[in-house]
PDB file of C-alpha atoms and ligand atoms in Angstrom:
ATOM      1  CA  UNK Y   1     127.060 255.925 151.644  1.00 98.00           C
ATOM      2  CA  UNK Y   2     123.549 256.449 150.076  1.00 98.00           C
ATOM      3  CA  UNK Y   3     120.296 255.234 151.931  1.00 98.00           C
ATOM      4  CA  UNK Y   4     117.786 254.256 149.338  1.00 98.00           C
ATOM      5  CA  UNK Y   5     114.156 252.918 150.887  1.00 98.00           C
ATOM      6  CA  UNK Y   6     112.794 249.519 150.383  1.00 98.00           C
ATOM      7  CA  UNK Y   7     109.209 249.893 149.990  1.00 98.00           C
ATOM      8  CA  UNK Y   8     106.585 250.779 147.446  1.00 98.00           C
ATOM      9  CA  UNK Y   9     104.553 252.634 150.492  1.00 98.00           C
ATOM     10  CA  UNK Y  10     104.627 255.744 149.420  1.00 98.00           C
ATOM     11  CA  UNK Y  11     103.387 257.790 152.276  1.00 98.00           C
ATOM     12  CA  UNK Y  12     106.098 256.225 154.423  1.00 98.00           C
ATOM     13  CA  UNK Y  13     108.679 257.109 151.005  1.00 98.00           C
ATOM     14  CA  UNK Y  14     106.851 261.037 151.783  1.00 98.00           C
ATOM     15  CA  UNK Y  15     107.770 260.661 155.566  1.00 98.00           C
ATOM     16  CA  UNK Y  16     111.345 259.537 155.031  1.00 98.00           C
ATOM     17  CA  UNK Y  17     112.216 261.387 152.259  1.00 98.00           C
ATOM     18  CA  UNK Y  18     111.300 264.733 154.333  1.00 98.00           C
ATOM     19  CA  UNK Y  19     114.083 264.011 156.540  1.00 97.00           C
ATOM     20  CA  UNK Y  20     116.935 264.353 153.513  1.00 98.00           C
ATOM     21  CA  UNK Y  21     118.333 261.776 154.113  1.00 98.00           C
ATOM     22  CA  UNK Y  22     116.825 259.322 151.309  1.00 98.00           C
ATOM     23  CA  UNK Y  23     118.925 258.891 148.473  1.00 98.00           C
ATOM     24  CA  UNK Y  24     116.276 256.257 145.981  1.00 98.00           C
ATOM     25  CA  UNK Y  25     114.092 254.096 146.453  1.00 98.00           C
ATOM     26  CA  UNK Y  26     113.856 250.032 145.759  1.00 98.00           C
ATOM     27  CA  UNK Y  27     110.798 248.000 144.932  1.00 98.00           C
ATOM     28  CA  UNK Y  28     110.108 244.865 143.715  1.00 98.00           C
ATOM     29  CA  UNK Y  29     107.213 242.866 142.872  1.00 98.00           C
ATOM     30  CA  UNK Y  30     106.211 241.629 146.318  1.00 98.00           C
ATOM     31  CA  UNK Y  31     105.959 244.811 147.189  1.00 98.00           C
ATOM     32  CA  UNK Y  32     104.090 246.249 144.430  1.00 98.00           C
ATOM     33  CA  UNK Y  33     101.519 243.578 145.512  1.00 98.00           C
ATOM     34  CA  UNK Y  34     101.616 244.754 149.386  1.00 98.00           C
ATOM     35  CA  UNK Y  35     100.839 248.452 147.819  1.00 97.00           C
ATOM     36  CA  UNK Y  36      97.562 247.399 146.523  1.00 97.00           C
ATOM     37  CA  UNK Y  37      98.068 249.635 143.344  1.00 97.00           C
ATOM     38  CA  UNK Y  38      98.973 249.717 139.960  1.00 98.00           C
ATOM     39  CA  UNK Y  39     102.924 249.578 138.996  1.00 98.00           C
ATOM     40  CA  UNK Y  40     102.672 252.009 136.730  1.00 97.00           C
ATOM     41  CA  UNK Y  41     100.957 254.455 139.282  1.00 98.00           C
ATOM     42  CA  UNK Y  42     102.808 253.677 142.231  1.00 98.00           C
ATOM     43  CA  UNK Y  43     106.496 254.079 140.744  1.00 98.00           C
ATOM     44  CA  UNK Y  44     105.130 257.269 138.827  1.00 98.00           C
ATOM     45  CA  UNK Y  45     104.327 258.808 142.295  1.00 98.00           C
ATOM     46  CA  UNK Y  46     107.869 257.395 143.945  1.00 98.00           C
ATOM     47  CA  UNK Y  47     109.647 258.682 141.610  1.00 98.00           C
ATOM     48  CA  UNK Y  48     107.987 262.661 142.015  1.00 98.00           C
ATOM     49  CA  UNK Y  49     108.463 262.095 145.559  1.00 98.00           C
ATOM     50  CA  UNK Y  50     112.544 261.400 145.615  1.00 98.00           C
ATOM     51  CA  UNK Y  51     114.993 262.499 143.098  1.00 97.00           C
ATOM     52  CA  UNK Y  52     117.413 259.657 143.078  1.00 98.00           C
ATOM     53  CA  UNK Y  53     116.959 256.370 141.314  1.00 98.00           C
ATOM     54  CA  UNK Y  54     113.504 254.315 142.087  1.00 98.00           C
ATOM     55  CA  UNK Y  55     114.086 250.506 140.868  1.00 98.00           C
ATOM     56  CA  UNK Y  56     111.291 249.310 139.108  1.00 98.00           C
ATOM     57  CA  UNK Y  57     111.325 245.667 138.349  1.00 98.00           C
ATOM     58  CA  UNK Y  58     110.632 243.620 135.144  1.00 98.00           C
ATOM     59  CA  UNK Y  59     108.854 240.574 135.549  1.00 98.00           C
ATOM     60  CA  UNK Y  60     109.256 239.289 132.318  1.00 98.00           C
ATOM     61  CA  UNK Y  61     111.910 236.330 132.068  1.00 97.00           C
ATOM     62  CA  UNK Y  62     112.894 236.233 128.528  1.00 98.00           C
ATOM     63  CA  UNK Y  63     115.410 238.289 126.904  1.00 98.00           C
ATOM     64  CA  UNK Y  64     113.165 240.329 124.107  1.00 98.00           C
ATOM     65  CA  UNK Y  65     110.592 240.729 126.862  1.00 98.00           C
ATOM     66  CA  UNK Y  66     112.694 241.906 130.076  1.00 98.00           C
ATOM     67  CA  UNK Y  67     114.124 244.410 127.450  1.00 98.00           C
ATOM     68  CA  UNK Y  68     110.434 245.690 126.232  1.00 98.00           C
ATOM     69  CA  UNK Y  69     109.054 245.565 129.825  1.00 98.00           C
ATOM     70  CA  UNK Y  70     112.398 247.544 131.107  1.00 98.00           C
ATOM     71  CA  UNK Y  71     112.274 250.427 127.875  1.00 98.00           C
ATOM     72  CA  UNK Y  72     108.354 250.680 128.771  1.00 98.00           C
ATOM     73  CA  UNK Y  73     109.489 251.356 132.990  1.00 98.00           C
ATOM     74  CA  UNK Y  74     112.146 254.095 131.791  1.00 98.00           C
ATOM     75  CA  UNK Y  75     109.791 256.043 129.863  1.00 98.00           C
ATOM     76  CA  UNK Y  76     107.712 256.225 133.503  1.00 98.00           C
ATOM     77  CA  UNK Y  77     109.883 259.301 134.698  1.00 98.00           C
ATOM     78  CA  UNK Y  78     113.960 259.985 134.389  1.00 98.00           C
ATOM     79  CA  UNK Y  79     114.704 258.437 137.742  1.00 98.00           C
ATOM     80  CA  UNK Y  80     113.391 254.879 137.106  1.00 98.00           C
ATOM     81  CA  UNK Y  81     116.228 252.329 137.424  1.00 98.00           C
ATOM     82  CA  UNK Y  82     114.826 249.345 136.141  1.00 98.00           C
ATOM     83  CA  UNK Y  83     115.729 246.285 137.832  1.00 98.00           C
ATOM     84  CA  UNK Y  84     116.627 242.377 136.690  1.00 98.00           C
ATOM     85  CA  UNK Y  85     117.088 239.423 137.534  1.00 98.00           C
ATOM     86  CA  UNK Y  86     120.650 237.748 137.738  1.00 98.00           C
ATOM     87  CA  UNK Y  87     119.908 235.138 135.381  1.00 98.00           C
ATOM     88  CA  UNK Y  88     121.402 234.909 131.598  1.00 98.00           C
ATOM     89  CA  UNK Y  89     118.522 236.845 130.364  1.00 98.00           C
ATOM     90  CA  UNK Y  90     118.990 239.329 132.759  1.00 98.00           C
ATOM     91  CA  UNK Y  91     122.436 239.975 132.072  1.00 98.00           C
ATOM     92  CA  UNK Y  92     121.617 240.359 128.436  1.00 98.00           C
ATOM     93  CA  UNK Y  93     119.109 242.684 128.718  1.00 98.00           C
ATOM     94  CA  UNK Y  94     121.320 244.376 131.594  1.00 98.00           C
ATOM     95  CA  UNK Y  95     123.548 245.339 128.815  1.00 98.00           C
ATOM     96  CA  UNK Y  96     121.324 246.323 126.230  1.00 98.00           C
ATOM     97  CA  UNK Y  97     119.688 248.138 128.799  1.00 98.00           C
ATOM     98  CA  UNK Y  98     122.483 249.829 129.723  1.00 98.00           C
ATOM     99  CA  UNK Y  99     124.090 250.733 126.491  1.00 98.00           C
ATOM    100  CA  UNK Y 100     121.071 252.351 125.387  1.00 98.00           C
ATOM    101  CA  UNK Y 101     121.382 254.776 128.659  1.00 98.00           C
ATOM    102  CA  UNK Y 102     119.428 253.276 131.006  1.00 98.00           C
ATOM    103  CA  UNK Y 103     120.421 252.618 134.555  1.00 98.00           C
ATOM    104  CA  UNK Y 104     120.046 249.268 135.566  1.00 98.00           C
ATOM    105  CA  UNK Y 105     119.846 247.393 138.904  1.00 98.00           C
ATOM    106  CA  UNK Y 106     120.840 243.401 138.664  1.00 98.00           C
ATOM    107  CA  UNK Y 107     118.719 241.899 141.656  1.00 98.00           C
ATOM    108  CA  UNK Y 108     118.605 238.746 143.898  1.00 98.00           C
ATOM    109  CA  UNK Y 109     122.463 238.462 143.837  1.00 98.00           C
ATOM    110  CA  UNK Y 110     123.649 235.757 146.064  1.00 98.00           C
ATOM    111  CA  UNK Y 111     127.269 235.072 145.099  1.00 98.00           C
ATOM    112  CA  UNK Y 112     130.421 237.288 144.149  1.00 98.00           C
ATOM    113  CA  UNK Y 113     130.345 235.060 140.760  1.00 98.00           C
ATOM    114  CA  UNK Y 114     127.233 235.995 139.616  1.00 98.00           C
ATOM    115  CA  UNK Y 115     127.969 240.237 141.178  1.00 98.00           C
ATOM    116  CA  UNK Y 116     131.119 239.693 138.658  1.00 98.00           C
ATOM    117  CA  UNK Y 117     128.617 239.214 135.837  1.00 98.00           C
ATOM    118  CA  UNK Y 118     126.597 242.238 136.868  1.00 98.00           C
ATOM    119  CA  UNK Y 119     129.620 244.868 136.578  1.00 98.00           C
ATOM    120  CA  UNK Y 120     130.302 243.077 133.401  1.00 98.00           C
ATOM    121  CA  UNK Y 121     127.182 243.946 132.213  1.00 98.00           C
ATOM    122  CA  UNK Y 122     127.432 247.008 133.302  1.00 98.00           C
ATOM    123  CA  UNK Y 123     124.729 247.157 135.494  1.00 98.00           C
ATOM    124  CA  UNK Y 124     124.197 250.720 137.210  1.00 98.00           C
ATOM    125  CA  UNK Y 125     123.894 248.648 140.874  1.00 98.00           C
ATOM    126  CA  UNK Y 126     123.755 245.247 141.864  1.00 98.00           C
ATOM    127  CA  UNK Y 127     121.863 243.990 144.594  1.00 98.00           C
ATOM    128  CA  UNK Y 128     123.525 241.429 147.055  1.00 98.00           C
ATOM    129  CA  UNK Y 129     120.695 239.883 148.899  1.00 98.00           C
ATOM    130  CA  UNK Y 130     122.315 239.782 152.770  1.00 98.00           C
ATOM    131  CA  UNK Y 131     119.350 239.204 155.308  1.00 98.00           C
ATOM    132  CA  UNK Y 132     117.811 235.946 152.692  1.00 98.00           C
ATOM    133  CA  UNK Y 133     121.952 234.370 152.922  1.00 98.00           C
ATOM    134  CA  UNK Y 134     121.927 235.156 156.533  1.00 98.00           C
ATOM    135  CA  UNK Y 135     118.575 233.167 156.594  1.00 98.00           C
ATOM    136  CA  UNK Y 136     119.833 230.252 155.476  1.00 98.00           C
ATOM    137  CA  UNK Y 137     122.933 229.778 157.854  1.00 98.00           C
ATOM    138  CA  UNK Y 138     125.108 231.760 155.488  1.00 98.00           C
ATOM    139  CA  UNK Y 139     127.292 235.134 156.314  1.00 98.00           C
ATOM    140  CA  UNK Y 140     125.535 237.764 154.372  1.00 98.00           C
ATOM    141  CA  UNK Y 141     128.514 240.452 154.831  1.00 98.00           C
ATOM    142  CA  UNK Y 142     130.789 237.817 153.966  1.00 98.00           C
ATOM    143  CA  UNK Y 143     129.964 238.477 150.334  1.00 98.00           C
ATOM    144  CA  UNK Y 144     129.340 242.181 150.351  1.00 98.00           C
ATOM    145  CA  UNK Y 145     132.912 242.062 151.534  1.00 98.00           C
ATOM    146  CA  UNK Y 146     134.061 239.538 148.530  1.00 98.00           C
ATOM    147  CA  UNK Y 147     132.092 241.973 146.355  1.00 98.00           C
ATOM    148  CA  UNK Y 148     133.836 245.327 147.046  1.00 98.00           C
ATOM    149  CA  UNK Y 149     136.885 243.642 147.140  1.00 98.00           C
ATOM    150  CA  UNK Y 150     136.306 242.382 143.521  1.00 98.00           C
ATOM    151  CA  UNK Y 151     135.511 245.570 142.481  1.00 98.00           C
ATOM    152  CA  UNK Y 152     138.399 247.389 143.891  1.00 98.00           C
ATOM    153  CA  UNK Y 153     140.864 246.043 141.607  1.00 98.00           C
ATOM    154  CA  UNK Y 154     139.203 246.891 138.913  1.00 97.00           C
ATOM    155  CA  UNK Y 155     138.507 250.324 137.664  1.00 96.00           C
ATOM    156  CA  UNK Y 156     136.654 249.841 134.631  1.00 96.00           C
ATOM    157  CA  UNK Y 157     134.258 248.298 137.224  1.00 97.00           C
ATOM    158  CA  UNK Y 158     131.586 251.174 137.827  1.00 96.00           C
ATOM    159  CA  UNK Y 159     128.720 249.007 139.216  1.00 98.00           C
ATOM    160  CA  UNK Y 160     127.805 250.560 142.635  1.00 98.00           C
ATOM    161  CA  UNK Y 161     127.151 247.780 145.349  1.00 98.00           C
ATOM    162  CA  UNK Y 162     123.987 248.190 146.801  1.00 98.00           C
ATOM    163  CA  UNK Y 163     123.283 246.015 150.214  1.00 99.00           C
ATOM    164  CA  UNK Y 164     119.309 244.881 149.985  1.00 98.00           C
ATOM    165  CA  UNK Y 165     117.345 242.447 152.091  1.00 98.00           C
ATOM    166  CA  UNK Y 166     118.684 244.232 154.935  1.00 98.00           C
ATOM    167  CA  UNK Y 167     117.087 243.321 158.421  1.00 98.00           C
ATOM    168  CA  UNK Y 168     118.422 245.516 161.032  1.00 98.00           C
ATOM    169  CA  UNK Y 169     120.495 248.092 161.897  1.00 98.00           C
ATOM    170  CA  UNK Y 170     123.861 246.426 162.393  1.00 98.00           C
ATOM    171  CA  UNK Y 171     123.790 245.550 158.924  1.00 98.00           C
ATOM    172  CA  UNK Y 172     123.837 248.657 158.113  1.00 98.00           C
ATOM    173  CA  UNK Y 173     127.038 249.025 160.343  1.00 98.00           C
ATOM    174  CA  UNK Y 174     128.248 246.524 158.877  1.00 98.00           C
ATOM    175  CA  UNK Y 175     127.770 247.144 155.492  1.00 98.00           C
ATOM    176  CA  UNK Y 176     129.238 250.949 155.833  1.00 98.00           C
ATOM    177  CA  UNK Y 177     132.481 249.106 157.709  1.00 98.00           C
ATOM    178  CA  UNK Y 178     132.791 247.363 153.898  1.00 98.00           C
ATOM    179  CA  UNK Y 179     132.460 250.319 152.001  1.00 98.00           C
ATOM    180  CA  UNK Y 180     129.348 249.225 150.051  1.00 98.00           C
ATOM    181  CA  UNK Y 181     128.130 252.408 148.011  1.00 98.00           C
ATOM    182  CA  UNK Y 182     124.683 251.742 149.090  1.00 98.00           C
ATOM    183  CA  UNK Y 183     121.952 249.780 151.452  1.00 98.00           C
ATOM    184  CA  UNK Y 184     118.300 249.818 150.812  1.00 98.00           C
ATOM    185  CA  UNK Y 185     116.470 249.531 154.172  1.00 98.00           C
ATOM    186  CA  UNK Y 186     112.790 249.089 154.938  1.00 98.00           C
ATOM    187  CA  UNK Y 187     111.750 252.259 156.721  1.00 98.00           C
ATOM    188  CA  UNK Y 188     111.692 250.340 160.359  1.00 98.00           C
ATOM    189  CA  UNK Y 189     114.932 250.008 160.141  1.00 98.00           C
ATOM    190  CA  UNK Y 190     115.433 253.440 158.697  1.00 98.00           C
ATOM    191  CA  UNK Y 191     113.698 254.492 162.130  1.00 98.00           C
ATOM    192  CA  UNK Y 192     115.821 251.678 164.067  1.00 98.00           C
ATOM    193  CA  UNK Y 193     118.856 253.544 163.122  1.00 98.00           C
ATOM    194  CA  UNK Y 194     117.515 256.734 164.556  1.00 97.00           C
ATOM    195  CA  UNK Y 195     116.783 255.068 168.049  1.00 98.00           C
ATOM    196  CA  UNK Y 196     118.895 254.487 171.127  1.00 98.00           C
ATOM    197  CA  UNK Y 197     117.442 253.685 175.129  1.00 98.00           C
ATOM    198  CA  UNK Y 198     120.369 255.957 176.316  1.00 98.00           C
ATOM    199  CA  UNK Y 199     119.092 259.116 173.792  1.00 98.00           C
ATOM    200  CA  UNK Y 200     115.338 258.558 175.033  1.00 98.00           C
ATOM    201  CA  UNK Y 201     116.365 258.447 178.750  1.00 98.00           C
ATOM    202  CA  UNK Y 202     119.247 261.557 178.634  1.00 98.00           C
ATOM    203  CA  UNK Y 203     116.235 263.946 176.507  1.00 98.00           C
ATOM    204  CA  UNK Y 204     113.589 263.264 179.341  1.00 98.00           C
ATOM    205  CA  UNK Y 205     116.051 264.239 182.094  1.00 98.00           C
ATOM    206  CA  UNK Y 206     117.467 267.255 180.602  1.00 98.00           C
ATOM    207  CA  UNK Y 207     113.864 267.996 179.107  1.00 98.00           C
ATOM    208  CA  UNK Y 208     112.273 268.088 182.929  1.00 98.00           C
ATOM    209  CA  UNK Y 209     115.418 269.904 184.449  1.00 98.00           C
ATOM    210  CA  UNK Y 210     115.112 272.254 181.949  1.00 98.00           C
ATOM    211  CA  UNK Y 211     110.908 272.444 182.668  1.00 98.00           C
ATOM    212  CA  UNK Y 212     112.498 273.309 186.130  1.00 98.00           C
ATOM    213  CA  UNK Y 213     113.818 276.448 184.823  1.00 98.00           C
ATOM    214  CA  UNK Y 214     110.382 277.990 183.863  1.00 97.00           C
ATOM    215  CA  UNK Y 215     112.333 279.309 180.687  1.00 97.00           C
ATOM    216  CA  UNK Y 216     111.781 279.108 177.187  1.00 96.00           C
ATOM    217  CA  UNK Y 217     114.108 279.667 174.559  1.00 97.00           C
ATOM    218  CA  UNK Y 218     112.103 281.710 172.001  1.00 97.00           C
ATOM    219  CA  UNK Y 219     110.820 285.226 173.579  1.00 95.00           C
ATOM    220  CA  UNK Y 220     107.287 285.181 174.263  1.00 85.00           C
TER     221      UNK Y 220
HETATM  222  C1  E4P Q   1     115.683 245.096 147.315  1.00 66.83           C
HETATM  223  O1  E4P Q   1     115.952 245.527 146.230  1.00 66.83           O
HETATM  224  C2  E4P Q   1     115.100 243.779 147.551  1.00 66.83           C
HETATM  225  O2  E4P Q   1     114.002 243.602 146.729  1.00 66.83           O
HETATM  226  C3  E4P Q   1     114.749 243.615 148.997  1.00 66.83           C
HETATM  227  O3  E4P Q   1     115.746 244.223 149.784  1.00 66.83           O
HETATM  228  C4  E4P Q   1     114.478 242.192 149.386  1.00 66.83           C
HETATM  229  O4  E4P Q   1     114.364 242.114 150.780  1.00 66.83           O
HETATM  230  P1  E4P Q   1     113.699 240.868 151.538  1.00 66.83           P
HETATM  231  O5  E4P Q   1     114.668 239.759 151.543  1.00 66.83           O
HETATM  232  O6  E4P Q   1     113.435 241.405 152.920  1.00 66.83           O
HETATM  233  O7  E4P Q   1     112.443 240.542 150.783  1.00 66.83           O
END
């Protein structure tokens, strides 16, 4: 399962991607905005800081100019992934997009229909939107499951499934219980993963037994 980032911060994207274990990186126009800084800039920098994809999104929402704005984001650096919208436009340009060699990541998904229509477009990822269904009274995993069932029977389906809008940890659980090929998390819950009361209480006791001992590992 690959963790990409969900941010366009990118001094948290340097802290996290020190760690190894950050496979990309997802932004979008809201949080281009939070950045403060210029698209081009930002995504530049992201994508010299990791090595796997960085979605860059078009915010165009005709066909001729999704398809300029996304050629003009994959001449930023190799990595960029440019990302679009699941509308009919979007789908278009998804495939001209794609057939030309450039990876593509179909966003704000919110129904296996329309995630059928990405991998038919042959979209690079798609981007089920779990946290916004689960918002509205609807069972986020519920289609991530749908999804990756879908795409199991078919193996001329090569769109990876990549879980976004993710709000904690457990659906991240949840989504590697599915299979999904990838969740983007914002880096709290990144950290969120990391953390656990019962890890924080066992490393102070053995940390002031060991104090106890007057020893230190490394020879002075
Ligand atoms: C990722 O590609 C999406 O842009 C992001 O996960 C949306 O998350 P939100 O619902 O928290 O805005």
């Amino acid at each position: 399962m690959k963790f990409f980032v969900d941010t366009a911060d990118t001094s948290e994207i340097a802290d996290l991607a020190a760690t190894g274990l950050v496979d990309g990186v997802t932004t979008n126009p809201s949080l281009v905005m939070k950045s403060g800084r210029p698209m081009r800039e930002v995504i530049g920098e992201i994508c010299a800081l990791v090595e796997g994809p960085v979605s860059a999104e078009v915010t165009a929402v005709d066909y001729d100019a999704m398809v300029k704005e996304g050629r003009y984001l994959a001449e930023i650096a190799e990595n960029v992934c440019v990302k679009v919208p699941l509308t009919m436009p979007g789908l278009k340009t998804c495939k001209t997009l794609s057939k030309a060699g450039i990876k593509v990541n179909v966003t704000l998904c919110f129904s296996a229909a329309q995630a059928i229509l990405a991998a038919k477009a042959g979209a690079t990822f798609v981007s089920p939107f779990v946290g916004r269904l689960d918002d509205i009274g609807e069972d986020g995993m519920r289609l991530i499951a749908d999804i990756v069932t879908i795409y199991d029977q078919y193996d001329h389906f090569r769109t990876e499934v990549l879980v976004a809008s993710v709000r904690h940890p457990m659906h991240v659980v949840a989504a590697a219980q599915l299979g999904a090929d990838v969740v983007t998390l914002p880096p709290d819950v990144m950290r969120k993963l990391a953390q656990h009361p019962l890890t924080d209480k066992g490393l102070a006791a053995f940390l002031a037994d060991w104090q106890k001992t007057g020893q230190s590992i490394l020879p002075s």
